[in-house]
Short mmCIF file of N, CA and C in Angstrom, two decimals:
data_model
loop_
_atom_site.label_atom_id
_atom_site.label_comp_id
_atom_site.label_asym_id
_atom_site.label_seq_id
_atom_site.Cartn_x
_atom_site.Cartn_y
_atom_site.Cartn_z
N MET A 12 44.83 -71.65 -11.89
CA MET A 12 45.80 -70.80 -11.31
C MET A 12 46.18 -69.68 -12.38
N LYS A 13 46.17 -68.44 -11.89
CA LYS A 13 46.41 -67.27 -12.71
C LYS A 13 47.78 -67.25 -13.31
N VAL A 14 48.01 -66.79 -14.55
CA VAL A 14 49.28 -66.86 -15.27
C VAL A 14 50.41 -66.24 -14.42
N GLU A 15 50.11 -65.04 -13.85
CA GLU A 15 51.07 -64.35 -13.08
C GLU A 15 51.43 -65.17 -11.80
N LYS A 16 50.53 -65.76 -11.16
CA LYS A 16 50.83 -66.55 -10.05
C LYS A 16 51.65 -67.73 -10.41
N LEU A 17 51.44 -68.38 -11.48
CA LEU A 17 52.19 -69.50 -12.01
C LEU A 17 53.46 -69.09 -12.32
N ARG A 18 53.81 -67.83 -12.93
CA ARG A 18 55.09 -67.36 -13.25
C ARG A 18 55.96 -67.22 -12.04
N GLN A 19 55.35 -66.76 -10.94
CA GLN A 19 55.98 -66.46 -9.61
C GLN A 19 56.38 -67.90 -9.06
N ARG A 20 55.51 -68.87 -9.25
CA ARG A 20 55.79 -70.25 -8.65
C ARG A 20 56.92 -70.88 -9.40
N LEU A 21 57.14 -70.60 -10.71
CA LEU A 21 58.25 -71.10 -11.50
C LEU A 21 59.51 -70.39 -11.36
N ASP A 22 59.54 -69.25 -10.66
CA ASP A 22 60.69 -68.55 -10.59
C ASP A 22 61.71 -69.19 -9.51
N ARG A 23 62.82 -69.71 -9.99
CA ARG A 23 63.82 -70.31 -9.10
C ARG A 23 64.37 -69.44 -8.09
N ASN A 24 64.23 -68.11 -8.24
CA ASN A 24 64.92 -67.23 -7.32
C ASN A 24 63.91 -66.60 -6.34
N ARG A 25 62.81 -67.11 -6.21
CA ARG A 25 61.85 -66.57 -5.23
C ARG A 25 62.32 -66.69 -3.89
N PRO A 26 61.84 -65.87 -2.98
CA PRO A 26 62.32 -65.97 -1.55
C PRO A 26 62.11 -67.35 -0.87
N MET A 27 63.00 -67.74 -0.07
CA MET A 27 62.90 -69.04 0.68
C MET A 27 62.89 -68.63 2.12
N THR A 28 62.36 -69.61 2.90
CA THR A 28 62.44 -69.53 4.36
C THR A 28 62.87 -70.92 4.92
N SER A 29 63.50 -70.94 6.01
CA SER A 29 63.90 -72.22 6.63
C SER A 29 62.79 -72.79 7.35
N VAL A 30 62.61 -74.16 7.26
CA VAL A 30 61.66 -74.88 8.04
C VAL A 30 62.31 -76.03 8.68
N THR A 31 62.02 -76.27 9.92
CA THR A 31 62.52 -77.38 10.66
C THR A 31 61.47 -78.41 10.85
N ILE A 32 61.77 -79.62 10.43
CA ILE A 32 60.78 -80.66 10.51
C ILE A 32 61.43 -81.92 11.02
N HIS A 33 60.81 -82.63 11.96
CA HIS A 33 61.35 -83.79 12.51
C HIS A 33 60.72 -85.05 11.73
N MET A 34 61.62 -85.93 11.13
CA MET A 34 61.23 -87.06 10.32
C MET A 34 62.03 -88.25 10.85
N PRO A 35 61.51 -89.43 10.67
CA PRO A 35 62.12 -90.65 11.11
C PRO A 35 63.50 -90.72 10.35
N GLU A 36 64.51 -91.21 10.93
CA GLU A 36 65.84 -91.29 10.27
C GLU A 36 65.87 -92.16 9.04
N ASP A 37 65.00 -93.28 9.10
CA ASP A 37 64.99 -94.13 7.88
C ASP A 37 64.35 -93.46 6.63
N VAL A 38 63.41 -92.52 6.93
CA VAL A 38 62.70 -91.86 5.88
C VAL A 38 63.73 -90.94 5.20
N VAL A 39 64.51 -90.15 6.05
CA VAL A 39 65.50 -89.29 5.53
C VAL A 39 66.54 -90.12 4.71
N GLU A 40 66.95 -91.28 5.22
CA GLU A 40 67.93 -92.10 4.54
C GLU A 40 67.44 -92.52 3.14
N ASP A 41 66.10 -92.87 3.15
CA ASP A 41 65.41 -93.24 1.87
C ASP A 41 65.31 -92.02 0.86
N LEU A 42 65.12 -90.81 1.42
CA LEU A 42 65.04 -89.68 0.67
C LEU A 42 66.50 -89.38 0.04
N LYS A 43 67.47 -89.53 0.84
CA LYS A 43 68.82 -89.34 0.29
C LYS A 43 69.18 -90.41 -0.79
N ARG A 44 68.66 -91.61 -0.64
CA ARG A 44 68.98 -92.64 -1.66
C ARG A 44 68.21 -92.42 -2.92
N VAL A 45 66.93 -91.96 -2.82
CA VAL A 45 66.09 -91.84 -3.93
C VAL A 45 66.42 -90.48 -4.78
N ALA A 46 66.74 -89.48 -3.98
CA ALA A 46 66.96 -88.16 -4.66
C ALA A 46 67.74 -88.19 -6.01
N PRO A 47 69.01 -88.72 -5.85
CA PRO A 47 69.88 -88.61 -7.06
C PRO A 47 69.20 -89.55 -8.18
N LEU A 48 68.52 -90.61 -7.78
CA LEU A 48 67.92 -91.48 -8.85
C LEU A 48 66.84 -90.80 -9.62
N LEU A 49 66.22 -89.79 -8.99
CA LEU A 49 65.18 -89.00 -9.58
C LEU A 49 65.61 -87.71 -10.15
N GLY A 50 67.08 -87.51 -10.14
CA GLY A 50 67.63 -86.29 -10.76
C GLY A 50 67.63 -85.07 -9.79
N PHE A 51 67.48 -85.28 -8.58
CA PHE A 51 67.61 -84.13 -7.66
C PHE A 51 69.11 -84.09 -7.02
N SER A 52 69.46 -82.85 -6.74
CA SER A 52 70.79 -82.67 -6.16
C SER A 52 70.93 -83.10 -4.78
N GLY A 53 69.80 -83.25 -4.05
CA GLY A 53 69.89 -83.79 -2.67
C GLY A 53 68.46 -84.01 -2.18
N TYR A 54 68.40 -84.53 -0.96
CA TYR A 54 67.06 -84.89 -0.39
C TYR A 54 66.11 -83.69 -0.07
N GLN A 55 66.65 -82.50 0.11
CA GLN A 55 65.85 -81.32 0.45
C GLN A 55 65.15 -80.88 -0.74
N PRO A 56 65.84 -80.81 -1.85
CA PRO A 56 64.97 -80.32 -3.04
C PRO A 56 63.92 -81.41 -3.50
N LEU A 57 64.15 -82.66 -3.16
CA LEU A 57 63.13 -83.69 -3.35
C LEU A 57 62.06 -83.52 -2.42
N ILE A 58 62.21 -83.14 -1.16
CA ILE A 58 61.13 -82.88 -0.21
C ILE A 58 60.37 -81.73 -0.65
N ARG A 59 61.03 -80.66 -1.15
CA ARG A 59 60.36 -79.40 -1.67
C ARG A 59 59.42 -79.83 -2.88
N ALA A 60 59.98 -80.70 -3.76
CA ALA A 60 59.09 -81.16 -5.00
C ALA A 60 57.96 -81.96 -4.47
N TYR A 61 58.17 -82.91 -3.51
CA TYR A 61 57.06 -83.58 -2.99
C TYR A 61 55.96 -82.72 -2.36
N VAL A 62 56.37 -81.78 -1.55
CA VAL A 62 55.40 -80.88 -0.88
C VAL A 62 54.67 -79.96 -1.97
N GLY A 63 55.42 -79.45 -2.93
CA GLY A 63 54.85 -78.70 -4.01
C GLY A 63 53.82 -79.46 -4.83
N GLN A 64 54.07 -80.69 -5.12
CA GLN A 64 53.18 -81.59 -5.96
C GLN A 64 51.91 -81.71 -5.15
N CYS A 65 52.10 -82.20 -3.83
CA CYS A 65 50.83 -82.39 -3.10
C CYS A 65 50.06 -81.14 -2.83
N LEU A 66 50.77 -80.10 -2.66
CA LEU A 66 50.05 -78.83 -2.43
C LEU A 66 49.24 -78.32 -3.61
N ARG A 67 49.84 -78.46 -4.83
CA ARG A 67 49.13 -78.15 -5.98
C ARG A 67 47.82 -79.02 -6.20
N VAL A 68 47.95 -80.28 -5.93
CA VAL A 68 46.83 -81.22 -6.05
C VAL A 68 45.72 -80.75 -5.01
N ASP A 69 46.03 -80.49 -3.77
CA ASP A 69 45.13 -80.01 -2.79
C ASP A 69 44.46 -78.61 -3.18
N LEU A 70 45.29 -77.73 -3.64
CA LEU A 70 44.76 -76.44 -4.04
C LEU A 70 43.84 -76.60 -5.18
N GLU A 71 44.14 -77.40 -6.16
CA GLU A 71 43.23 -77.62 -7.25
C GLU A 71 41.83 -78.27 -6.77
N ARG A 72 42.04 -79.16 -5.82
CA ARG A 72 40.78 -79.94 -5.40
C ARG A 72 39.93 -78.85 -4.59
N LEU A 73 40.62 -78.04 -3.80
CA LEU A 73 39.88 -77.15 -2.93
C LEU A 73 39.24 -76.09 -3.81
N GLU A 74 39.85 -75.66 -4.81
CA GLU A 74 39.29 -74.58 -5.67
C GLU A 74 38.17 -75.13 -6.51
N SER A 75 38.31 -76.49 -6.87
CA SER A 75 37.22 -77.11 -7.62
C SER A 75 35.93 -77.29 -6.71
N GLU A 76 36.19 -77.66 -5.47
CA GLU A 76 35.12 -77.87 -4.54
C GLU A 76 34.39 -76.48 -4.24
N THR A 77 35.12 -75.47 -4.13
CA THR A 77 34.55 -74.13 -3.96
C THR A 77 33.66 -73.71 -5.21
N VAL A 78 34.19 -73.96 -6.43
CA VAL A 78 33.35 -73.58 -7.56
C VAL A 78 32.15 -74.48 -7.64
N THR A 79 32.25 -75.75 -7.41
CA THR A 79 31.10 -76.67 -7.30
C THR A 79 30.01 -76.17 -6.30
N ALA A 80 30.55 -75.79 -5.11
CA ALA A 80 29.59 -75.34 -4.09
C ALA A 80 28.88 -73.95 -4.55
N LEU A 81 29.63 -73.14 -5.16
CA LEU A 81 29.15 -71.91 -5.62
C LEU A 81 28.05 -72.15 -6.66
N VAL A 82 28.29 -73.07 -7.67
CA VAL A 82 27.40 -73.40 -8.62
C VAL A 82 26.03 -73.92 -8.02
N ALA A 83 26.20 -74.76 -7.04
CA ALA A 83 25.04 -75.37 -6.45
C ALA A 83 24.19 -74.22 -5.72
N SER A 84 24.96 -73.34 -5.04
CA SER A 84 24.26 -72.28 -4.41
C SER A 84 23.56 -71.36 -5.37
N LEU A 85 24.10 -71.01 -6.53
CA LEU A 85 23.46 -70.20 -7.48
C LEU A 85 22.21 -70.90 -8.02
N LYS A 86 22.29 -72.23 -8.26
CA LYS A 86 21.12 -72.89 -8.60
C LYS A 86 20.01 -72.81 -7.73
N ARG A 87 20.42 -73.04 -6.40
CA ARG A 87 19.35 -72.95 -5.36
C ARG A 87 18.66 -71.59 -5.31
N LYS A 88 19.36 -70.58 -5.72
CA LYS A 88 18.85 -69.25 -5.66
C LYS A 88 18.07 -68.88 -6.99
N GLY A 89 18.06 -69.82 -7.92
CA GLY A 89 17.20 -69.65 -9.10
C GLY A 89 17.97 -69.10 -10.30
N VAL A 90 19.30 -69.14 -10.25
CA VAL A 90 20.10 -68.68 -11.42
C VAL A 90 20.00 -69.90 -12.48
N SER A 91 19.84 -69.56 -13.74
CA SER A 91 19.61 -70.59 -14.74
C SER A 91 20.90 -71.29 -15.12
N ASP A 92 20.73 -72.49 -15.54
CA ASP A 92 21.94 -73.31 -15.91
C ASP A 92 22.70 -72.56 -17.10
N ALA A 93 21.92 -72.01 -18.04
CA ALA A 93 22.53 -71.33 -19.13
C ALA A 93 23.33 -70.09 -18.65
N LEU A 94 22.88 -69.34 -17.72
CA LEU A 94 23.63 -68.22 -17.25
C LEU A 94 24.95 -68.69 -16.44
N ILE A 95 24.84 -69.81 -15.73
CA ILE A 95 25.87 -70.25 -15.02
C ILE A 95 26.92 -70.76 -16.01
N ASP A 96 26.51 -71.50 -17.09
CA ASP A 96 27.42 -72.08 -18.05
C ASP A 96 28.05 -70.95 -18.81
N GLU A 97 27.38 -69.88 -19.13
CA GLU A 97 27.86 -68.72 -19.77
C GLU A 97 29.07 -68.09 -18.92
N ALA A 98 28.78 -67.91 -17.58
CA ALA A 98 29.79 -67.28 -16.67
C ALA A 98 31.02 -68.25 -16.58
N LEU A 99 30.82 -69.47 -16.40
CA LEU A 99 31.92 -70.38 -16.36
C LEU A 99 32.74 -70.42 -17.66
N GLY A 100 32.14 -70.35 -18.75
CA GLY A 100 32.82 -70.28 -20.05
C GLY A 100 33.76 -69.09 -20.22
N GLU A 101 33.10 -67.86 -19.62
CA GLU A 101 33.89 -66.70 -19.62
C GLU A 101 35.06 -66.77 -18.72
N ILE A 102 34.94 -67.34 -17.59
CA ILE A 102 36.11 -67.49 -16.74
C ILE A 102 37.20 -68.31 -17.33
N VAL A 103 36.79 -69.41 -17.97
CA VAL A 103 37.78 -70.33 -18.57
C VAL A 103 38.42 -69.64 -19.75
N ARG A 104 37.71 -68.91 -20.55
CA ARG A 104 38.43 -68.18 -21.61
C ARG A 104 39.38 -67.21 -21.10
N THR A 105 39.02 -66.46 -20.05
CA THR A 105 39.80 -65.41 -19.33
C THR A 105 41.09 -66.08 -18.80
N ALA A 106 40.92 -67.20 -18.19
CA ALA A 106 42.02 -67.88 -17.56
C ALA A 106 43.09 -68.33 -18.55
N THR A 107 42.72 -68.70 -19.64
CA THR A 107 43.75 -69.25 -20.70
C THR A 107 44.42 -68.28 -21.55
N ILE A 108 43.98 -66.98 -21.34
CA ILE A 108 44.60 -65.81 -21.96
C ILE A 108 45.93 -65.52 -21.36
#
C-alpha cells in the first residue's frame, strides 16, 4: 500500500458514511460484550475494526495474486527472470521510501 494511502487510512477524521446491516441479535450481544474487553468504546467500532482487518487481508491477497499473474504472463512472453527480478526490486525499493 502506498504511503499516502496508508496515511489517509490512519486518519481518524476521514469521512464516514452510515451503513445498515442486519445481524442476528445474539451476534450483536456478543459484540457488545466483547468490545470493552478488547478496548473498544462500543460494538460499532469493533465491527469497523473487524471489517478493516479482513479487508486489508483480502486486498493484500488480491494484490499479491495480481502481481503473481503478471509475472507469469511476462515469463510466457519471454521476459527474462533477471529483468523481472530487477523490476520487482525497483518497485519494492520505491514503495519503502
